[in-house]
Every structure is written in C-alpha cells, then in structure tokens.
mmCIF file of C-alpha atoms and ligand atoms in Angstrom:
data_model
loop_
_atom_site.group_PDB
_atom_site.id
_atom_site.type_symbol
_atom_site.label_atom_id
_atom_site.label_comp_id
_atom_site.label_asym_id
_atom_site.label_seq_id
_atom_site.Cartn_x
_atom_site.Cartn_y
_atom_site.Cartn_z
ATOM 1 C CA UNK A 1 82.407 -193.710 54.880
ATOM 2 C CA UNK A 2 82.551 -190.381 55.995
ATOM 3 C CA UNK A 3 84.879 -190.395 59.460
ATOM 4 C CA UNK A 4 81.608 -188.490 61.662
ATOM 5 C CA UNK A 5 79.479 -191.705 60.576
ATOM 6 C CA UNK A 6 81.964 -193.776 60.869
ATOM 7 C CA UNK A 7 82.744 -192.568 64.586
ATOM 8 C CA UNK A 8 79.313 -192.503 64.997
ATOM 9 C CA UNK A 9 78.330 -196.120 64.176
ATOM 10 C CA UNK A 10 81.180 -197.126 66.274
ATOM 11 C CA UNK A 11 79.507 -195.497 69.200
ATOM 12 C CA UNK A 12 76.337 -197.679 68.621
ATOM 13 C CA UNK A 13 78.712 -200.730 68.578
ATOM 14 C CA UNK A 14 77.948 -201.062 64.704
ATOM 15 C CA UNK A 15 80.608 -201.793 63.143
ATOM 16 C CA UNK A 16 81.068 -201.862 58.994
ATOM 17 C CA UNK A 17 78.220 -204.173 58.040
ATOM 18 C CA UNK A 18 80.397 -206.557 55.933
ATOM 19 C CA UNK A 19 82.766 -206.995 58.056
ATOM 20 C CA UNK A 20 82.520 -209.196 61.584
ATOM 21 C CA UNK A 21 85.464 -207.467 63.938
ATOM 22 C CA UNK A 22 85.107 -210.179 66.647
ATOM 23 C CA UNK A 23 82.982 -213.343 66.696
ATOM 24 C CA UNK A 24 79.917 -213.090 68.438
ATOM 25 C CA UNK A 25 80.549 -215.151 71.654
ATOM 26 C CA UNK A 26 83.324 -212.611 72.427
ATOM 27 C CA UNK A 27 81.153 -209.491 71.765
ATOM 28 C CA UNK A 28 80.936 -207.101 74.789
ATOM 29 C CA UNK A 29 78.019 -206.647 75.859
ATOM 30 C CA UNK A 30 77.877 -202.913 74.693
ATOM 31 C CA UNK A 31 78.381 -203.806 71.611
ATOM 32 C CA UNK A 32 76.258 -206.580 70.968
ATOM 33 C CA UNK A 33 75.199 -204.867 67.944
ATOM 34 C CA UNK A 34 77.237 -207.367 65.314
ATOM 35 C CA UNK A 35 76.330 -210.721 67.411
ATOM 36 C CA UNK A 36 72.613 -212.320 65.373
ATOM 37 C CA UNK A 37 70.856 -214.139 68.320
ATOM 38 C CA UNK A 38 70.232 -217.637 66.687
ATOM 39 C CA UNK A 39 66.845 -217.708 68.375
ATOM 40 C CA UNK A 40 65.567 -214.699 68.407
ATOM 41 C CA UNK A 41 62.056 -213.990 67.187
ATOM 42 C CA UNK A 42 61.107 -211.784 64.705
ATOM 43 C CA UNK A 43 59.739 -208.048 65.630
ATOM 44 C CA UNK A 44 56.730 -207.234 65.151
ATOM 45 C CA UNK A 45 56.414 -207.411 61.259
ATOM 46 C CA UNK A 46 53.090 -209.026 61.257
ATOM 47 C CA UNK A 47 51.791 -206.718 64.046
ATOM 48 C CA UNK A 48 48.120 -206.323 62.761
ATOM 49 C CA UNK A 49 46.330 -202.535 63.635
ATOM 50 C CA UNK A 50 45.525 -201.557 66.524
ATOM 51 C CA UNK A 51 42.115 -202.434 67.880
ATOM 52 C CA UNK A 52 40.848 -199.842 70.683
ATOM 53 C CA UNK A 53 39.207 -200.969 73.690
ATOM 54 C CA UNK A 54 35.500 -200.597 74.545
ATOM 55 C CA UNK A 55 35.089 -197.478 76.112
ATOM 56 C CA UNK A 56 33.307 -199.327 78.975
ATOM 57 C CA UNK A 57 36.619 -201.606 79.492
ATOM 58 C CA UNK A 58 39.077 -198.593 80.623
ATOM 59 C CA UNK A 59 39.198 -196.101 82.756
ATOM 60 C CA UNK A 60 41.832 -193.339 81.295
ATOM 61 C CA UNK A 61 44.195 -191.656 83.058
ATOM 62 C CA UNK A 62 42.462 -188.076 83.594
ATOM 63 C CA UNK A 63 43.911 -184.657 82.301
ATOM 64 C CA UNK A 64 44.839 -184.243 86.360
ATOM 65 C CA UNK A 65 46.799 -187.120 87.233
ATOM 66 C CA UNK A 66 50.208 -186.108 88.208
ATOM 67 C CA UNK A 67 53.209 -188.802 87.789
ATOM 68 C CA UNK A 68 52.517 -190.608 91.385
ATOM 69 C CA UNK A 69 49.273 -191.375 90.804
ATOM 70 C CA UNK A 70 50.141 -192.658 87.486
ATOM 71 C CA UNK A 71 52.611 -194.714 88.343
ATOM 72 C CA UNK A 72 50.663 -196.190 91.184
ATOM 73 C CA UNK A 73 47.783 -196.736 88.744
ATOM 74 C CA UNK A 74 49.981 -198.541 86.012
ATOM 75 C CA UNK A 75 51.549 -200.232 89.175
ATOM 76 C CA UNK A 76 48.474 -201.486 90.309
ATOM 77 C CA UNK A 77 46.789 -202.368 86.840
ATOM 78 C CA UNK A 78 44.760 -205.142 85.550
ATOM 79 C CA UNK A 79 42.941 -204.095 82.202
ATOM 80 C CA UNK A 80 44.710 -206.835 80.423
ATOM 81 C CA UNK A 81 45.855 -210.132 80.701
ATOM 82 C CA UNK A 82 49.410 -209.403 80.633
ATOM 83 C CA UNK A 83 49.177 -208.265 84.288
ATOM 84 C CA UNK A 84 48.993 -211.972 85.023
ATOM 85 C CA UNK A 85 52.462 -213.388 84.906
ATOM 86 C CA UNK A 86 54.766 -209.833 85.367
ATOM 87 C CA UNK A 87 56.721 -209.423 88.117
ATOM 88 C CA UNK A 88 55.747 -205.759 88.326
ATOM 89 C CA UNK A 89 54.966 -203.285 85.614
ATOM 90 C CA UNK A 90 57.721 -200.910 84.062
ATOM 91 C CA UNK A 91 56.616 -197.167 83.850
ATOM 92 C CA UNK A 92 59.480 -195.717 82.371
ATOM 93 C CA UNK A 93 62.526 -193.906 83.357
ATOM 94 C CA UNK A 94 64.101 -191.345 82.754
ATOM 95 C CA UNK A 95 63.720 -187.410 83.251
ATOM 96 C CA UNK A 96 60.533 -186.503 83.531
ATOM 97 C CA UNK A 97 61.098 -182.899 81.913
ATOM 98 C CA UNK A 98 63.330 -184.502 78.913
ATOM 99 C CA UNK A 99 63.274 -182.736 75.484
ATOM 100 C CA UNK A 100 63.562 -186.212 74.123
ATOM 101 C CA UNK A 101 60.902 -189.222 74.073
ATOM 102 C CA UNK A 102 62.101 -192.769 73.292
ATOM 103 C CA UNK A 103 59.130 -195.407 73.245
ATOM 104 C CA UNK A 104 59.977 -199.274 72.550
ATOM 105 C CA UNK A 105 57.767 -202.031 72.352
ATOM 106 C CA UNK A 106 57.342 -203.538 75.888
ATOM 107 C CA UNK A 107 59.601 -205.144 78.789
ATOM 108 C CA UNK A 108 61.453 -208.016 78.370
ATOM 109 C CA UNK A 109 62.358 -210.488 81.116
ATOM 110 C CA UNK A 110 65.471 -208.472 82.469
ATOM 111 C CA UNK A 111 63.075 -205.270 82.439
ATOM 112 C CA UNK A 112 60.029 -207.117 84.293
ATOM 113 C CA UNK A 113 63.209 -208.362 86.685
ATOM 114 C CA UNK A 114 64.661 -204.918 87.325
ATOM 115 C CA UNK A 115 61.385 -202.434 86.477
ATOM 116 C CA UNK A 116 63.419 -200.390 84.047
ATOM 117 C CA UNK A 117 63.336 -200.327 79.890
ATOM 118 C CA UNK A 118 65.726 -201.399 77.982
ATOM 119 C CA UNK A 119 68.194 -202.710 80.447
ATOM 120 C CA UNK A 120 69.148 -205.862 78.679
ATOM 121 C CA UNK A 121 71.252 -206.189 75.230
ATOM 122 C CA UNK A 122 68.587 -203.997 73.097
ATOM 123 C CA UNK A 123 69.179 -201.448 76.003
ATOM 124 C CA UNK A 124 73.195 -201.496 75.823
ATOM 125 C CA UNK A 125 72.433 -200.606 71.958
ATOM 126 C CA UNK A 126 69.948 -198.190 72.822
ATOM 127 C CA UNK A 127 72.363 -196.492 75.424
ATOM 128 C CA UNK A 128 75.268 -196.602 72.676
ATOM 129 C CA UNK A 129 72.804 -195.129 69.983
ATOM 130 C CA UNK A 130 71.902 -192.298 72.555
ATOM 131 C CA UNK A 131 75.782 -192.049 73.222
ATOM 132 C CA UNK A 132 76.182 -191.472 69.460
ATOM 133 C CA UNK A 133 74.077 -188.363 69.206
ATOM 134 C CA UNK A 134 75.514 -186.868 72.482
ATOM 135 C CA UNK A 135 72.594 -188.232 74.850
ATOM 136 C CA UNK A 136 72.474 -190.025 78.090
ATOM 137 C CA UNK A 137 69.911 -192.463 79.197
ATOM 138 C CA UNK A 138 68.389 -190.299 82.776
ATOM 139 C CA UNK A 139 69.871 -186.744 80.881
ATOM 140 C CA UNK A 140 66.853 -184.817 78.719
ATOM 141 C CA UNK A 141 65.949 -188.023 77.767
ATOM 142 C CA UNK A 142 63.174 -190.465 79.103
ATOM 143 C CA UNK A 143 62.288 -194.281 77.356
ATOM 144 C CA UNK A 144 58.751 -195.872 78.102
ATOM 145 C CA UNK A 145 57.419 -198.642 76.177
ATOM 146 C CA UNK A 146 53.771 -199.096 74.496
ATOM 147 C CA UNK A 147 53.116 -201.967 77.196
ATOM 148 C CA UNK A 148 54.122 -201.469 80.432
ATOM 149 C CA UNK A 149 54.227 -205.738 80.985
ATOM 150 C CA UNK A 150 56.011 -207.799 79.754
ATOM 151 C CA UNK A 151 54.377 -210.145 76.986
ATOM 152 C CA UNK A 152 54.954 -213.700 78.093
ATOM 153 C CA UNK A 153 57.861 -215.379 76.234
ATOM 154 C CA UNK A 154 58.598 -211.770 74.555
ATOM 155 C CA UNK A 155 56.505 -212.264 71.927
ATOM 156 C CA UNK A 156 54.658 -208.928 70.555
ATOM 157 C CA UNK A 157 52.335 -207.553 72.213
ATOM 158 C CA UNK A 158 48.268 -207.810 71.246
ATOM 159 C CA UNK A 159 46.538 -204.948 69.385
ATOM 160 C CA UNK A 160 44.472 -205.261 73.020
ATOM 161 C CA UNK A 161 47.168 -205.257 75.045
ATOM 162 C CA UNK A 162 48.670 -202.400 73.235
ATOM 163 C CA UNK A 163 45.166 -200.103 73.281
ATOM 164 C CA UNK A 164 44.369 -200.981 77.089
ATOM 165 C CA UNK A 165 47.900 -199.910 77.943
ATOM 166 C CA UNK A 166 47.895 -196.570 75.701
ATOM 167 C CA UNK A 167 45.929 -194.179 78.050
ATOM 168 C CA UNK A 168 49.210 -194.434 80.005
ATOM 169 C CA UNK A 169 51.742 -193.489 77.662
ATOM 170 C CA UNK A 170 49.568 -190.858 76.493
ATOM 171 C CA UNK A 171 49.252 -189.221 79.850
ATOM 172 C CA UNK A 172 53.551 -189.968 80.053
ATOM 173 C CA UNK A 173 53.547 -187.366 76.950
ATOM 174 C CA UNK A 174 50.896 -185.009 78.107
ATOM 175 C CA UNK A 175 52.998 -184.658 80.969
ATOM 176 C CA UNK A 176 56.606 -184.832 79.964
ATOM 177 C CA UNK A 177 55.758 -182.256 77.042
ATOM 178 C CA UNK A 178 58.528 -183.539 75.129
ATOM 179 C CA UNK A 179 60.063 -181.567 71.697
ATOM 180 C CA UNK A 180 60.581 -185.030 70.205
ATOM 181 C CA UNK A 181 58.995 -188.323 69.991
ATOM 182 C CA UNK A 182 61.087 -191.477 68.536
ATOM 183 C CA UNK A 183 59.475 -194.652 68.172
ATOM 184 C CA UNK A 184 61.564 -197.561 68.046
ATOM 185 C CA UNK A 185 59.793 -200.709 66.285
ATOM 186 C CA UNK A 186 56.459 -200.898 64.804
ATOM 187 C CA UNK A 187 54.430 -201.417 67.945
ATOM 188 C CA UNK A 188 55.532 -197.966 69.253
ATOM 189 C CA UNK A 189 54.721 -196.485 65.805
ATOM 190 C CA UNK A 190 51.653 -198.070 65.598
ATOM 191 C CA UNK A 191 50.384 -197.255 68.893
ATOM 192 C CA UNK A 192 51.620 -193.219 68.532
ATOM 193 C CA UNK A 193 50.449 -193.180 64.870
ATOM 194 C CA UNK A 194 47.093 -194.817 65.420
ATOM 195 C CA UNK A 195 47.919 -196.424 61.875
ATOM 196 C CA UNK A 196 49.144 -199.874 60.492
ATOM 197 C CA UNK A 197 52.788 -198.432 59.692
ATOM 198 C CA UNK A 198 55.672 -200.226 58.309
ATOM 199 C CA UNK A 199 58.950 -199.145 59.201
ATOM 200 C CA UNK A 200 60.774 -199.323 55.938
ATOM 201 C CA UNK A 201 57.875 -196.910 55.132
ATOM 202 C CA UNK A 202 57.175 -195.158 57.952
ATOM 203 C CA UNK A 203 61.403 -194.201 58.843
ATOM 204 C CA UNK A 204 63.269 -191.353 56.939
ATOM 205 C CA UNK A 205 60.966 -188.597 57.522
ATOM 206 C CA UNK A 206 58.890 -186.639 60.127
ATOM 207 C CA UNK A 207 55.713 -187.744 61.431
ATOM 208 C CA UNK A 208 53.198 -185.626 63.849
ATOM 209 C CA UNK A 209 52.083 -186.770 67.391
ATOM 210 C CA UNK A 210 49.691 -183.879 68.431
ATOM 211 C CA UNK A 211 52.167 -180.871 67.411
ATOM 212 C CA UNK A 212 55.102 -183.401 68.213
ATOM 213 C CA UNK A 213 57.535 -184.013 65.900
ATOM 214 C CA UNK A 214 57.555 -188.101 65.697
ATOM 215 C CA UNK A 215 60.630 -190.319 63.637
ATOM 216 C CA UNK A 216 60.218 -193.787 63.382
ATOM 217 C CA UNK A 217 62.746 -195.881 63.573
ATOM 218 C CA UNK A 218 64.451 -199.916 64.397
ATOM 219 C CA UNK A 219 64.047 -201.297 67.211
ATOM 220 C CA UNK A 220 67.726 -201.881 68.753
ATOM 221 C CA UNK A 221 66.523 -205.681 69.038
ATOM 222 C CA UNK A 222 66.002 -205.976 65.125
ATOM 223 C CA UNK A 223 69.068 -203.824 64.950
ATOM 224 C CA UNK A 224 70.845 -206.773 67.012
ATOM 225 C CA UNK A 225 69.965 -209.004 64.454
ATOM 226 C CA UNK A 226 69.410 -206.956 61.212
ATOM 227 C CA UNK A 227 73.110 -205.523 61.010
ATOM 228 C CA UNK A 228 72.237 -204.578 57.425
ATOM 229 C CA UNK A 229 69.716 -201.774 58.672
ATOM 230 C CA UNK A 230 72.276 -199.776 60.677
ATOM 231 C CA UNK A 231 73.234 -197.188 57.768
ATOM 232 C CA UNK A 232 69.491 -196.495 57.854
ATOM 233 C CA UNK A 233 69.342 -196.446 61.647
ATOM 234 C CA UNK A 234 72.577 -194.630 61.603
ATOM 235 C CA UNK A 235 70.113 -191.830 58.949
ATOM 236 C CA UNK A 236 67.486 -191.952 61.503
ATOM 237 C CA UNK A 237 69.312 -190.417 64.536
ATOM 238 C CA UNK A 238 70.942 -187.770 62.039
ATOM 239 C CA UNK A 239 66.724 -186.906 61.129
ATOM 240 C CA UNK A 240 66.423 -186.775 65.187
ATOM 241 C CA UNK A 241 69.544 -185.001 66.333
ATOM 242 C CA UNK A 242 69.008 -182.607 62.944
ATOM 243 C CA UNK A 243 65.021 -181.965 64.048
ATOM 244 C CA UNK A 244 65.973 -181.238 67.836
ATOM 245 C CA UNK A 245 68.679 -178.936 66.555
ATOM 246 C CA UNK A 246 66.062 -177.254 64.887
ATOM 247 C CA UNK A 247 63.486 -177.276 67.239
ATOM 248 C CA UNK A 248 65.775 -175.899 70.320
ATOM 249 C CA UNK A 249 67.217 -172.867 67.260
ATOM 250 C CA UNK A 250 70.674 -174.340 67.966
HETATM 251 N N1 LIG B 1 62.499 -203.981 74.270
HETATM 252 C C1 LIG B 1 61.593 -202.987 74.420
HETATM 253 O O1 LIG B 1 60.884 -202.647 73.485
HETATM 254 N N2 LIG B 1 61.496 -202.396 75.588
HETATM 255 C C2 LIG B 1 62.240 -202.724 76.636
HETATM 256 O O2 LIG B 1 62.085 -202.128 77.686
HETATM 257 C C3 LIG B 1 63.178 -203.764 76.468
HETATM 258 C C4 LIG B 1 63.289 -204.366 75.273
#
C-alpha cells in the first residue's frame, strides 16, 4: 500500500482490512471503524425509489427563505409522521458558506438527543474521513441529512418521509451554494439523484446536482460494519478531494 493511503486510511481509523489491530471492545471510539456492531441493521439496500408527495401535501420552502426561517420551519414541522416521536429535528451544522456538502441519511438517537448529525460512532468516522482529506467538521464544510427526524428504531427512512423532508435540503443547497455535493448512503443519493441508485454503481465517478458536482459514496455506518469497502471509500475521497482541487484551480 502506497504510504499516502496508508496514512490516509489510518486517519479514518481504517486500518488494513485483514488485519484486526485491537479487538473491538477496546476500540476508541474514533476509530470505531474495525469494530462490526453485532446488531446493527442493514443500510438502506432495499431502499425502494423515491415517491414525491402530492403537491397539495407540502408547502416548499420558497426561493426567499433565508436560514432562520428555515430552520424555524423544519423546527416546527409536521408533514410526516416522523415528527411524532423526535425529540427535536436536526437541521444541519456546519458553515453555512462551506465549499463542501456532506448529506447522510437521517438522525440517529444521539443526533435527535443533541440536534447535531453525525455525532455518534458513524460521526467519529465521518470526522476522521474529513480529517483524512485535510477537512474539519464546522471548517468549509457543512453535513445535513435527507430527513431531518430521526426514523424510529433507526431504521431507513420512507420514500415519504424522504420526499416531504426534501424541499428542505434543497433550499440548504440553494443557499449554501456549495462546489461539492457528497452523498453518503443510498438514501442521500437517492433523494439528490431523484433515481433508484445503487452505490456499488452509483460510487467511483461524478454525478450532477443542478451544475453541482455530486460523488456518491458509504455511509460511515456501513463503513463501521463493511471494513471490506474502505479501499473503495478510501477511492471515493481521493474523486472528492481530486474534484475540489479542480474546481477551486488549486
Ligand atoms: N447517520 C446519518 O445518516 N446521519 C446522522 O446524522 C447520524 C447517523
């Protein structure tokens, strides 16, 4: 392995994938990525196309609305059932002016706890993946999520859930104007591609989100418990870090 991918991977806390450096109840939690969750359930494989909403059943976020009244309106929302057991919904966070877009699938317990994405174990892999390509979680870089509730029990959010919660993260882009877009799972890609993707298909190349350049790639959560992926994650931030190079002339 060359020594820059090796250094690299370490930074993500992935280490060599056939080869366990500690065993899993000892893992920090920054570097979670070699522990396999026994229980954890699948991603989103079997996430079926996105189904809009009625146009009757939403009210979109207009071309005007500024980031307060956005967040109060995703605060205060109820156009799908999820609203119904969160503790509060998660906007995003992040700067609000940041070159790069990260978009995950939706909050999980600790996120619907705190109001922030990715702030359990996916998000110490997320922050060490950033880490790897010189980013910072708050620096040029902002993470939403395709729902901004948490789906009871974690499971994957519905195609209805997914298109009544949309409007928002397409305003979030409209008004972060960001030079790149990566989604991380399939219910990001979905939702940005308006298509039934498939990672393994969809990752590896550039995709278009209205004049954005868009990579797909793992979710850090399947990354938790797919070790045999990260060389292929590892490829995916190279495709990002080499696109934003090349966007910013650098
Ligand atoms: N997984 C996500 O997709 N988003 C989060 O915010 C946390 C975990």
């Amino acid at each position: 392995m060359k020594p820059d991918r090796e250094r690299m991977l370490r930074e993500m806390g992935l280490g060599p994938v056939w080869k366990l450096r500690v065993p899993p109840a000892a893992v920090p939690v920054g570097q979670a990525a070699t522990a396999q969750p026994a229980a954890a359930p699948p991603l989103a494989e079997a996430v079926p196309a996105i189904v809009p909403v009625p146009d009757s059943a939403f009210v979109a976020p207009s071309g005007a609305m500024g980031w307060e009244e956005l967040a109060a309106t995703v605060a205060a929302c109820r156009q799908c059932r999820l609203c119904a057991a969160r503790k509060q919904a998660v906007l995003g966070v992040g700067d609000r002016n940041a070159d790069w877009l990260f978009v995950g699938e939706g909050p999980g317990a600790e996120e619907d706890a705190r109001g922030e994405p990715f702030v359990g174990q996916a998000g110490k892999l997320l922050d060490n993946m950033l880490a790897a390509i010189g980013l910072k979680r708050g620096a040029d870089v902002y993470i939403a999520n395709a729902v901004k509730c948490r789906p009871p029990e974690n499971r994957t959010p519905a195609p209805e859930e997914i298109a009544a919660c949309s409007p928002y993260l397409v305003r979030q882009i409209e008004l972060i104007r960001p030079k790149l877009i990566v989604a991380l799972g399939r219910p990001a890609a979905q939702t940005l591609l308006q298509t039934d993707v498939r990672i393994g298909a969809a990752r590896g190349r550039l995709h278009d989100y209205r004049g954005v350049p868009l990579v797909v790639s793992y979710h850090p959560a399947y990354l938790l418990r797919s070790p045999q992926d990260k060389a292929r994650a590892w490829e995916d931030l190279c495709l990002m870090r080499r696109t934003m190079q090349e966007r910013k002339g650098t």
